[in-house]
Amino acid sequence: MILLCGIPSESPLQMVTRQLEAMGAEFVFFNQRKFDDCGISLDVGTSGATGELKLEGQRYSLADVRGSYSRLMDDRDLPELQEEPKDSERRRRCRRLHDVLTQWMEIAPGCVINRAGPMASNMSKPYQAQLIRECGFAVPKTLVTNVPELVREFRSLHGRVIYKSMSGARSIVQELSDEDEERLDLVRHCPTQFQAFVDGTNVRVHTVGEEVFATAIQSEATDYRYATQQKGKAAEMREVELSDELAEKCVGLAKHLGLEFAGIDLKITDEDEVYCFEVNPCPAFSYYESHTGQGISEAVARRLAAA
Amino acid sequence: MYLILCSAMDASAQWAARGLGDLLPGPLELVLAETLAEGATWEHRVEEDATHLKVTLADGRVLCGSRIKGVVNRLMAPTPARTQWPSETEQAYVHGEIHAFYLSWLHGLPCVMINRPSPTCLDGRFFRVSEWLYRATKTGLKIAPYRQTDDDGGDGYSLPVPEGAVRHSVVVAGSCVFPAWMPATVKAGCVQLAKDTGLELMGADLYMDEGGEWCFAGASSSPDLMAGGTPLLDQIAAMLQRGGGR
């Protein structure tokens, strides 16, 4: 049996659901918004981790779940809890439900897309960059500092420099401008990440186990996700094929990070140098699939069904 | 240079710093999390083939990554700077950034480090009780059945140590267990658990069940070093000098 977790109308989950239905796979859905009708018990003993999941009145043995795909949103932000007092029992039970479910996924046998532990490498981009480098990818020259003079030196050395958040907090990648330099003193309050700009073609690679889907993105924007805001024109996407060597490297990187499913952000220069910026452990692949028709959701469904 | 990184509240690490000073061939610096948080200047670079760190502390000490031979890392979390941020959201953002930064520079130090950081825990590994217990069973350690549900009262967690049982703490350092009087099978299980979880230094909680068998009840990557006494310090000093960094 396969377990899907999250909000059913969310695009990636919707796409995987459709694929599982099409292939006739047995699956159940933990709809976070119906948490009031769900429950879980987890038992750890010498025979391993067992337990029971209650989903909208139906009971399932955790031992029967062989594949899980989780896109849980922060349960504290669920619309159903908006009017709940901060310390209400309903809110606490919802938290416990999500907490126990997540704990089970950490130790569950079979295929879990993705376990929380391996996903955590994305919480520090410069840390993840060091893991990426271990897999043979080039990474952009990076400076993290709270010394404005070092940033100015870095910019004069590399010309174009970008800055972005270090943590998992989503930030819009921006190029450091002359106006930004005027407020550089602010970095004294918090070490900030700067990177040498790498020119080239953005390629998003989704790996699902051994399967690889590469999408080239054409955009003039520094951060193509915000191309319309930054350049007034949406990014264009097309499917591309990677060399066997590069595809294997991408699969190896995802494995190195312990990820069954990964969204790898590459930039390939005109000299064919391959830089890797980041690995997204919970990729919103629907954005790419809807533009290119690539079979990413089908691969995810296949992976889950094969577990 | 050798480093002990810890918070001002970590009496155990500061005790170790006093003892380790005489056991190591080079200078040992005790650097508090609070010192790192206030007035330090940071330069951390991730290059094509190496990672660099240079920290100048407010008291004038300079920590250069390439000159550090070994680290005892007890930094559980960065100490928040006293800067006042306009909103809770900004405060949380900065906290996340600093945590991400500490993880990166600690990971990038090429020397031997006890313990190396992980994304979930700066001073080693963090697992919930359920995962520690699950992992312990894989090493042959005995555990009592453990249950968690969404319906539990209180925090929703049952205690892994039965009421009335006496908890014993041991410290694993490399392949040694302190105190040494524990049965060999229990020691082997603890050493294997530390190895499986990538910890050079691990504290484990054990208790004896009604049948007289030792049971595992939990672990941490920041054990009380004083519990291991001088023999533990000798072992840590040996591990620091043995090298084996990146």
Coordinates of C-alpha atoms in Angstrom, one line a residue:
Chain A
M1 CA 0.0 0.0 0.0
I2 CA 1.1 3.6 -0.7
L3 CA 0.6 6.5 1.6
L4 CA 0.2 10.0 0.3
C5 CA 0.4 12.9 2.8
G6 CA -0.5 16.5 2.4
I7 CA -3.3 18.5 0.8
P8 CA -5.0 16.5 -2.1
S9 CA -5.5 19.6 -4.3
E10 CA -1.8 20.6 -4.2
S11 CA -0.4 20.2 -7.7
P12 CA 2.4 17.7 -7.2
L13 CA 0.2 15.4 -5.1
Q14 CA -2.6 15.7 -7.5
M15 CA -0.4 14.6 -10.4
V16 CA 1.0 11.7 -8.5
T17 CA -2.5 10.7 -7.4
R18 CA -3.7 10.6 -11.0
Q19 CA -0.7 8.5 -12.0
L20 CA -1.3 6.0 -9.2
E21 CA -5.0 5.8 -10.2
A22 CA -4.0 5.2 -13.8
M23 CA -1.7 2.4 -12.9
G24 CA -4.3 0.8 -10.5
A25 CA -2.0 1.0 -7.5
E26 CA -3.4 0.7 -4.0
F27 CA -3.0 3.9 -2.1
V28 CA -4.5 5.9 0.8
F29 CA -4.4 9.6 1.5
F30 CA -3.7 11.4 4.7
N31 CA -5.5 14.7 4.1
Q32 CA -4.0 17.1 6.6
R33 CA -7.1 19.2 6.5
K34 CA -9.1 16.3 7.9
F35 CA -6.8 15.7 10.8
D36 CA -9.8 15.6 13.2
D37 CA -10.8 12.3 11.7
C38 CA -7.2 10.8 11.6
G39 CA -5.0 9.2 14.2
I40 CA -1.8 7.2 14.6
S41 CA -0.1 4.9 17.0
L42 CA 3.5 4.0 16.7
D43 CA 5.1 1.0 18.6
V44 CA 8.8 0.4 18.7
G45 CA 10.1 -2.9 20.0
T46 CA 12.5 -5.6 19.2
S47 CA 10.6 -6.5 16.1
G48 CA 10.9 -3.0 14.7
A49 CA 8.4 -0.2 14.2
T50 CA 4.8 -1.1 13.9
G51 CA 1.5 0.6 14.5
E52 CA -1.8 1.8 13.1
L53 CA -3.0 4.7 11.0
K54 CA -6.6 5.9 11.1
L55 CA -7.6 7.9 8.1
E56 CA -11.1 9.3 8.0
G57 CA -12.6 6.4 9.9
Q58 CA -10.6 3.6 8.2
R59 CA -7.8 1.8 10.0
Y60 CA -4.6 0.6 8.3
S61 CA -1.5 -1.2 9.6
L62 CA 1.7 0.8 9.2
A63 CA 3.4 -2.5 8.3
D64 CA 1.3 -2.6 5.1
V65 CA 2.7 0.8 3.9
R66 CA 5.6 0.1 1.5
G67 CA 5.8 3.5 -0.1
S68 CA 5.1 7.0 1.2
Y69 CA 5.1 10.4 -0.5
S70 CA 5.0 13.3 1.9
R71 CA 4.3 16.9 1.0
L72 CA 3.1 18.0 4.4
M73 CA 2.5 21.6 5.0
D74 CA 3.3 23.1 8.4
D75 CA 0.3 21.8 10.3
R76 CA 0.3 25.0 12.5
D77 CA -0.7 27.0 9.4
L78 CA -3.7 24.8 8.5
P79 CA -6.8 26.9 7.8
E80 CA -8.8 24.6 10.1
L81 CA -6.7 25.8 13.0
Q82 CA -6.7 29.5 12.3
E83 CA -9.4 30.3 14.9
E84 CA -8.0 27.9 17.4
P85 CA -6.3 29.3 20.5
K86 CA -2.5 28.7 20.6
D87 CA -2.6 26.1 23.4
S88 CA -5.9 24.4 22.5
E89 CA -6.1 20.6 22.8
R90 CA -7.3 20.3 19.2
R91 CA -4.2 22.2 18.1
R92 CA -1.9 20.0 20.3
R93 CA -3.5 16.8 19.0
C94 CA -3.0 17.9 15.5
R95 CA 0.7 18.6 16.2
R96 CA 1.1 15.2 17.9
L97 CA -0.5 13.5 14.9
H98 CA 1.9 15.1 12.5
D99 CA 4.9 14.6 14.8
V100 CA 4.3 10.8 15.3
L101 CA 3.6 10.4 11.6
T102 CA 6.9 12.1 10.7
Q103 CA 8.8 10.0 13.3
W104 CA 7.4 6.9 11.8
M105 CA 8.5 7.9 8.3
E106 CA 12.1 8.3 9.6
I107 CA 12.2 4.6 10.5
A108 CA 9.7 3.1 8.2
P109 CA 10.9 0.3 5.9
G110 CA 10.3 0.8 2.1
C111 CA 10.4 3.9 0.0
V112 CA 9.8 7.2 1.7
I113 CA 9.9 10.3 -0.5
N114 CA 11.7 11.9 1.4
R115 CA 12.7 11.2 4.9
A116 CA 13.1 14.4 7.1
G117 CA 16.7 13.7 8.1
P118 CA 18.2 13.6 4.6
M119 CA 16.0 16.6 3.6
A120 CA 17.6 18.7 6.2
S121 CA 20.8 19.3 4.2
N122 CA 18.8 22.0 2.4
M123 CA 18.6 24.0 5.6
S124 CA 22.1 25.3 5.0
K125 CA 23.0 26.1 1.4
P126 CA 26.8 26.6 2.0
Y127 CA 26.8 23.3 3.9
Q128 CA 24.9 21.6 1.2
A129 CA 27.3 23.1 -1.4
Q130 CA 30.2 21.3 0.4
L131 CA 28.3 18.0 0.1
I132 CA 27.6 18.8 -3.6
R133 CA 31.3 19.5 -4.2
E134 CA 32.1 16.0 -2.7
C135 CA 30.1 14.5 -5.6
G136 CA 32.3 16.2 -8.3
F137 CA 30.2 19.2 -9.2
A138 CA 31.6 22.7 -9.4
V139 CA 30.1 25.1 -6.9
P140 CA 30.1 28.9 -7.2
K141 CA 32.7 30.7 -5.2
T142 CA 31.0 31.7 -2.0
L143 CA 31.7 34.2 0.7
V144 CA 29.8 34.4 4.0
T145 CA 30.8 37.3 6.1
N146 CA 29.8 40.2 8.3
V147 CA 32.6 42.4 7.1
P148 CA 31.5 44.9 4.4
E149 CA 35.0 45.5 3.1
L150 CA 35.4 41.7 2.3
V151 CA 32.2 41.9 0.3
R152 CA 33.5 44.9 -1.7
E153 CA 36.7 43.0 -2.4
F154 CA 34.8 39.9 -3.4
R155 CA 32.7 42.0 -5.8
S156 CA 35.7 43.8 -7.3
L157 CA 37.3 40.4 -7.9
H158 CA 34.3 38.6 -9.4
G159 CA 32.4 41.5 -11.0
R160 CA 28.9 40.2 -10.8
V161 CA 27.9 38.9 -7.4
I162 CA 24.6 37.6 -6.1
Y163 CA 23.3 37.3 -2.6
K164 CA 20.7 35.0 -1.2
S165 CA 19.6 33.4 2.1
M166 CA 21.7 30.6 3.6
S167 CA 18.9 28.8 5.4
G168 CA 15.9 27.0 4.0
A169 CA 13.9 30.3 4.0
R170 CA 12.9 31.0 0.5
S171 CA 14.6 34.2 -0.8
I172 CA 14.7 35.9 -4.2
V173 CA 18.2 35.7 -5.6
Q174 CA 19.4 39.2 -6.2
E175 CA 22.5 40.6 -7.9
L176 CA 24.5 42.9 -5.7
S177 CA 24.2 46.4 -7.1
D178 CA 25.9 49.8 -6.4
E179 CA 22.8 50.8 -4.4
D180 CA 23.2 47.6 -2.3
E181 CA 26.8 48.5 -1.6
E182 CA 25.6 51.7 0.0
R183 CA 23.8 49.7 2.7
L184 CA 26.5 47.0 3.1
D185 CA 27.1 48.1 6.6
L186 CA 24.0 46.1 7.5
V187 CA 25.8 42.8 7.1
R188 CA 27.6 43.6 10.4
H189 CA 24.4 42.5 12.1
C190 CA 24.3 39.1 10.5
P191 CA 26.8 37.1 8.3
T192 CA 25.4 37.1 4.8
Q193 CA 26.0 34.9 1.8
F194 CA 27.5 36.2 -1.4
Q195 CA 28.3 34.2 -4.5
A196 CA 30.2 34.9 -7.7
F197 CA 27.7 35.0 -10.5
V198 CA 27.9 32.1 -12.9
D199 CA 26.7 32.8 -16.5
G200 CA 25.1 30.0 -18.4
T201 CA 21.9 28.0 -18.9
N202 CA 19.8 27.0 -15.9
V203 CA 18.9 23.3 -15.9
R204 CA 16.6 21.8 -13.3
V205 CA 17.3 18.0 -13.0
H206 CA 14.7 15.9 -11.2
T207 CA 16.0 12.5 -10.2
V208 CA 13.6 9.8 -9.1
G209 CA 15.7 6.9 -8.0
E210 CA 17.8 6.1 -11.2
E211 CA 15.5 8.1 -13.5
V212 CA 16.6 11.5 -14.6
F213 CA 14.5 14.4 -16.1
A214 CA 16.3 17.5 -17.2
T215 CA 14.6 20.8 -18.0
A216 CA 16.5 23.8 -19.5
I217 CA 15.2 27.2 -18.5
Q218 CA 15.6 30.2 -20.7
S219 CA 15.4 33.5 -18.8
E220 CA 17.2 36.8 -18.5
A221 CA 16.3 37.0 -14.8
T222 CA 18.8 36.4 -12.0
D223 CA 16.2 34.2 -10.3
Y224 CA 14.1 32.5 -13.1
R225 CA 11.4 31.6 -10.6
Y226 CA 10.6 35.3 -10.4
A227 CA 11.3 36.1 -14.1
T228 CA 8.1 38.0 -14.6
Q229 CA 8.8 40.2 -11.6
Q230 CA 12.5 40.7 -12.4
K231 CA 12.4 40.9 -16.2
G232 CA 8.7 41.2 -17.2
K233 CA 8.8 38.0 -19.1
A234 CA 8.1 34.4 -17.9
A235 CA 10.9 31.8 -18.1
E236 CA 10.7 29.4 -21.0
M237 CA 11.3 25.7 -20.4
R238 CA 12.2 22.8 -22.6
E239 CA 13.2 19.2 -22.0
V240 CA 16.9 18.4 -22.5
E241 CA 19.0 15.3 -22.4
L242 CA 22.0 15.1 -20.2
S243 CA 25.1 13.2 -21.1
D244 CA 25.2 9.7 -19.4
E245 CA 28.1 10.9 -17.2
L246 CA 26.2 14.0 -16.0
A247 CA 23.0 12.0 -15.5
E248 CA 24.9 9.5 -13.4
K249 CA 26.5 12.3 -11.4
C250 CA 23.0 13.7 -10.6
V251 CA 21.7 10.3 -9.5
G252 CA 24.9 9.9 -7.4
L253 CA 24.4 13.3 -5.7
A254 CA 20.8 12.5 -4.8
K255 CA 21.9 9.1 -3.3
H256 CA 24.8 10.8 -1.5
L257 CA 22.2 13.1 0.2
G258 CA 19.9 10.1 0.9
L259 CA 17.1 11.4 -1.3
E260 CA 14.7 9.2 -3.3
F261 CA 13.5 12.2 -5.2
A262 CA 15.4 15.4 -5.7
G263 CA 15.3 18.7 -7.7
I264 CA 18.9 19.6 -8.6
D265 CA 19.6 23.1 -9.8
L266 CA 22.5 23.2 -12.3
K267 CA 24.0 25.9 -14.4
I268 CA 25.9 24.9 -17.5
T269 CA 28.3 27.4 -18.9
D270 CA 29.2 28.0 -22.5
E271 CA 32.4 26.1 -21.8
D272 CA 30.3 23.1 -20.7
E273 CA 31.3 23.5 -17.0
V274 CA 28.5 22.2 -14.8
Y275 CA 27.8 24.2 -11.6
C276 CA 25.4 22.9 -9.0
F277 CA 23.7 25.5 -6.9
E278 CA 21.3 23.6 -4.7
V279 CA 19.4 20.3 -4.3
N280 CA 15.8 20.7 -3.4
P281 CA 14.6 17.7 -1.3
C282 CA 10.9 18.4 -1.8
P283 CA 10.7 19.6 -5.4
A284 CA 7.5 21.2 -6.7
F285 CA 8.0 19.4 -10.0
S286 CA 4.6 20.2 -11.3
Y287 CA 5.8 23.6 -12.5
Y288 CA 8.3 21.9 -14.8
E289 CA 6.1 19.0 -15.8
S290 CA 3.2 21.2 -16.8
H291 CA 5.5 23.2 -19.1
T292 CA 7.3 20.3 -20.7
G293 CA 5.1 17.3 -20.4
Q294 CA 7.9 15.3 -18.8
G295 CA 6.8 12.2 -16.9
I296 CA 8.1 13.1 -13.5
S297 CA 4.9 12.3 -11.6
E298 CA 4.7 9.0 -13.4
A299 CA 8.2 8.2 -12.3
V300 CA 7.4 9.1 -8.7
A301 CA 4.3 6.9 -8.8
R302 CA 6.3 4.0 -10.3
R303 CA 8.9 4.4 -7.6
L304 CA 6.3 4.2 -4.9
A305 CA 4.5 1.3 -6.5
A306 CA 7.7 -0.7 -6.9
A307 CA 8.6 -0.5 -3.2
Chain B
M1 CA 45.7 24.8 18.1
Y2 CA 42.9 22.7 19.6
L3 CA 39.4 24.1 20.4
I4 CA 36.6 23.4 22.8
L5 CA 33.4 25.0 21.6
C6 CA 30.6 25.2 24.1
S7 CA 28.2 27.5 25.8
A8 CA 28.9 29.3 29.1
M9 CA 26.3 27.0 30.7
D10 CA 28.2 23.9 29.7
A11 CA 30.1 23.2 33.0
S12 CA 31.0 19.7 31.7
A13 CA 32.9 21.0 28.7
Q14 CA 34.6 23.7 30.7
W15 CA 35.8 21.0 33.1
A16 CA 37.1 19.0 30.2
A17 CA 38.9 22.1 28.9
R18 CA 40.8 22.4 32.2
G19 CA 41.8 18.8 32.1
L20 CA 42.6 18.5 28.4
G21 CA 45.0 21.4 28.4
D22 CA 47.8 19.3 29.9
L23 CA 47.1 16.3 27.7
L24 CA 47.5 17.9 24.3
P25 CA 50.7 18.8 22.5
G26 CA 49.5 22.3 21.4
P27 CA 47.5 25.2 22.9
L28 CA 43.9 24.6 23.7
E29 CA 41.4 27.4 23.4
L30 CA 38.1 27.4 25.1
V31 CA 35.7 29.4 22.9
L32 CA 32.2 30.1 24.2
A33 CA 29.1 30.3 22.0
E34 CA 28.4 33.7 23.7
T35 CA 31.9 34.9 22.5
L36 CA 31.2 33.8 19.0
A37 CA 27.8 35.6 19.1
E38 CA 29.1 39.1 20.1
G39 CA 31.5 41.2 18.2
A40 CA 33.2 38.5 16.2
T41 CA 34.1 39.1 12.6
W42 CA 33.6 36.2 10.2
E43 CA 35.1 35.2 6.9
H44 CA 33.9 31.9 5.6
R45 CA 34.6 30.8 2.0
V46 CA 33.4 27.8 0.0
E47 CA 35.8 27.5 -2.9
E48 CA 36.0 25.1 -5.8
D49 CA 38.3 22.7 -3.9
A50 CA 38.4 23.8 -0.2
T51 CA 36.5 25.6 2.6
H52 CA 38.1 28.3 4.7
L53 CA 37.3 29.9 7.9
K54 CA 38.7 32.9 9.7
V55 CA 37.1 34.3 12.9
T56 CA 38.4 37.2 14.8
L57 CA 36.9 37.3 18.2
A58 CA 36.1 40.5 20.1
D59 CA 38.9 39.6 22.6
G60 CA 41.4 39.6 19.8
R61 CA 41.9 35.9 19.4
V62 CA 41.9 34.7 15.8
L63 CA 40.7 31.3 14.8
C64 CA 41.9 30.1 11.4
G65 CA 40.5 26.9 10.1
S66 CA 43.8 25.6 8.6
R67 CA 45.6 26.0 12.0
I68 CA 43.1 24.1 14.0
K69 CA 44.2 20.6 14.7
G70 CA 41.2 19.3 16.6
V71 CA 37.9 20.4 18.0
V72 CA 35.6 19.2 20.8
N73 CA 32.3 20.5 19.5
R74 CA 29.6 21.0 22.1
L75 CA 27.8 23.9 20.3
M76 CA 24.2 22.7 20.6
A77 CA 23.0 25.9 19.0
P78 CA 24.3 29.4 18.2
T79 CA 23.7 31.9 21.0
P80 CA 21.5 34.6 19.7
A81 CA 23.2 38.0 19.5
R82 CA 21.7 40.8 21.5
T83 CA 20.6 42.7 18.4
Q84 CA 17.0 43.7 18.6
W85 CA 15.1 42.9 15.4
P86 CA 11.9 44.8 14.5
S87 CA 9.7 41.7 14.4
E88 CA 9.5 38.1 15.4
T89 CA 9.6 37.1 11.7
E90 CA 12.9 38.9 11.2
Q91 CA 14.3 37.4 14.4
A92 CA 13.3 33.9 13.2
Y93 CA 14.9 34.6 9.8
V94 CA 18.2 35.7 11.4
H95 CA 18.2 32.7 13.7
G96 CA 17.8 30.4 10.7
E97 CA 20.5 32.1 8.8
I98 CA 23.0 31.9 11.8
H99 CA 22.2 28.3 12.3
A100 CA 22.8 27.6 8.6
F101 CA 26.0 29.5 8.8
Y102 CA 27.3 27.6 11.9
L103 CA 26.5 24.3 10.3
S104 CA 28.5 25.3 7.2
W105 CA 31.7 26.6 8.9
L106 CA 31.7 23.7 11.4
H107 CA 31.3 21.1 8.6
G108 CA 34.1 22.8 6.6
L109 CA 36.8 22.5 9.3
P110 CA 39.2 19.9 7.9
C111 CA 40.5 18.7 11.3
V112 CA 39.3 15.9 13.6
M113 CA 36.1 17.0 15.3
I114 CA 34.3 15.4 18.2
N115 CA 31.4 15.5 17.1
R116 CA 31.0 16.7 13.6
P117 CA 27.7 18.7 13.1
S118 CA 24.7 17.5 11.2
P119 CA 21.7 19.6 9.8
T120 CA 19.6 18.5 12.7
C121 CA 22.1 19.1 15.5
L122 CA 25.2 21.3 15.5
D123 CA 27.1 19.1 18.0
G124 CA 26.3 15.7 16.4
R125 CA 23.0 14.0 15.7
F126 CA 19.5 14.5 17.0
F127 CA 17.0 11.8 16.9
R128 CA 13.7 11.4 18.6
V129 CA 13.4 8.8 21.3
S130 CA 11.5 6.5 18.9
E131 CA 14.4 6.6 16.4
W132 CA 17.1 6.1 19.0
L133 CA 15.2 3.1 20.3
Y134 CA 14.7 1.7 16.8
R135 CA 18.4 2.2 16.0
A136 CA 19.4 0.6 19.3
T137 CA 17.5 -2.5 18.5
K138 CA 19.5 -2.8 15.2
T139 CA 22.7 -3.1 17.3
G140 CA 21.4 -5.8 19.6
L141 CA 20.7 -3.5 22.5
K142 CA 17.5 -4.5 24.4
I143 CA 14.7 -2.0 24.8
A144 CA 11.4 -2.0 26.5
P145 CA 8.4 -1.7 24.1
Y146 CA 7.7 2.0 23.4
R147 CA 4.5 3.6 22.2
Q148 CA 3.5 7.0 20.9
T149 CA 0.1 8.1 19.8
D150 CA -1.7 11.3 18.9
D151 CA -4.1 10.6 21.7
D152 CA -1.7 10.5 24.6
G153 CA -2.2 13.1 27.3
G154 CA 0.5 15.6 28.1
D155 CA 3.1 15.6 25.5
G156 CA 1.9 12.4 23.9
Y157 CA 5.0 10.4 24.7
S158 CA 5.4 7.4 27.0
L159 CA 8.6 7.3 29.0
P160 CA 11.2 4.8 27.9
V161 CA 12.4 4.2 31.5
P162 CA 9.9 2.4 33.7
E163 CA 8.9 4.1 36.9
G164 CA 11.2 3.1 39.8
A165 CA 14.1 1.9 37.5
V166 CA 17.4 3.6 38.1
R167 CA 18.9 5.3 35.0
H168 CA 22.6 4.8 34.4
S169 CA 24.5 7.0 32.0
V170 CA 27.5 5.9 30.0
V171 CA 29.7 7.8 27.7
V172 CA 31.0 6.3 24.4
A173 CA 34.2 7.9 23.1
G174 CA 35.4 6.1 19.9
S175 CA 35.6 2.4 20.8
C176 CA 35.7 2.9 24.5
V177 CA 32.8 3.1 27.0
F178 CA 33.0 4.9 30.4
P179 CA 32.5 3.6 33.0
A180 CA 34.1 0.3 31.9
W181 CA 32.2 -2.0 34.2
M182 CA 29.2 -2.4 31.9
P183 CA 28.7 -5.9 30.4
A184 CA 30.7 -6.4 27.1
T185 CA 27.5 -7.0 25.0
V186 CA 26.0 -3.7 26.2
K187 CA 29.3 -1.8 25.6
A188 CA 29.5 -3.3 22.1
G189 CA 25.9 -2.3 21.4
C190 CA 26.6 1.3 22.5
V191 CA 29.8 1.5 20.5
Q192 CA 28.0 0.2 17.4
L193 CA 25.1 2.7 17.9
A194 CA 27.6 5.6 18.1
K195 CA 29.3 4.3 15.0
D196 CA 26.1 3.8 13.1
T197 CA 25.0 7.4 13.9
G198 CA 28.4 8.9 13.1
L199 CA 29.1 10.0 16.7
E200 CA 32.6 10.0 18.1
L201 CA 31.2 10.9 21.5
M202 CA 27.8 9.7 22.7
G203 CA 26.0 9.5 25.9
A204 CA 23.6 6.6 26.4
D205 CA 21.0 6.0 29.1
L206 CA 20.5 2.5 30.3
Y207 CA 18.6 0.8 33.1
M208 CA 18.3 -2.7 34.5
D209 CA 14.9 -4.3 33.9
E210 CA 13.1 -6.7 36.3
G211 CA 14.8 -9.6 34.7
G212 CA 18.3 -8.2 35.4
E213 CA 19.0 -7.3 31.8
W214 CA 20.3 -3.9 30.7
C215 CA 18.0 -1.9 28.5
F216 CA 18.7 1.1 26.4
A217 CA 16.5 4.2 27.0
G218 CA 18.0 7.0 25.0
A219 CA 21.1 8.8 23.9
S220 CA 22.6 12.2 23.2
S221 CA 25.6 13.7 21.5
S222 CA 26.4 16.0 24.4
P223 CA 27.0 13.7 27.4
D224 CA 28.2 14.8 30.8
L225 CA 31.9 14.4 30.3
M226 CA 32.6 14.5 34.1
A227 CA 30.8 11.2 34.3
G228 CA 33.7 9.6 32.5
G229 CA 36.4 11.3 34.6
T230 CA 40.1 11.4 33.7
P231 CA 40.1 8.2 31.7
L232 CA 37.5 9.8 29.3
L233 CA 39.7 12.9 29.0
D234 CA 42.7 10.6 28.1
Q235 CA 40.6 9.0 25.4
I236 CA 39.4 12.3 24.0
A237 CA 43.0 13.6 23.9
A238 CA 44.1 10.5 22.1
M239 CA 41.3 10.8 19.6
L240 CA 42.1 14.4 18.9
Q241 CA 45.8 13.6 18.3
R242 CA 45.0 10.6 16.2
G243 CA 43.8 12.9 13.5
G244 CA 41.4 11.5 10.9
G245 CA 39.7 14.7 9.9
R246 CA 38.8 15.4 6.3

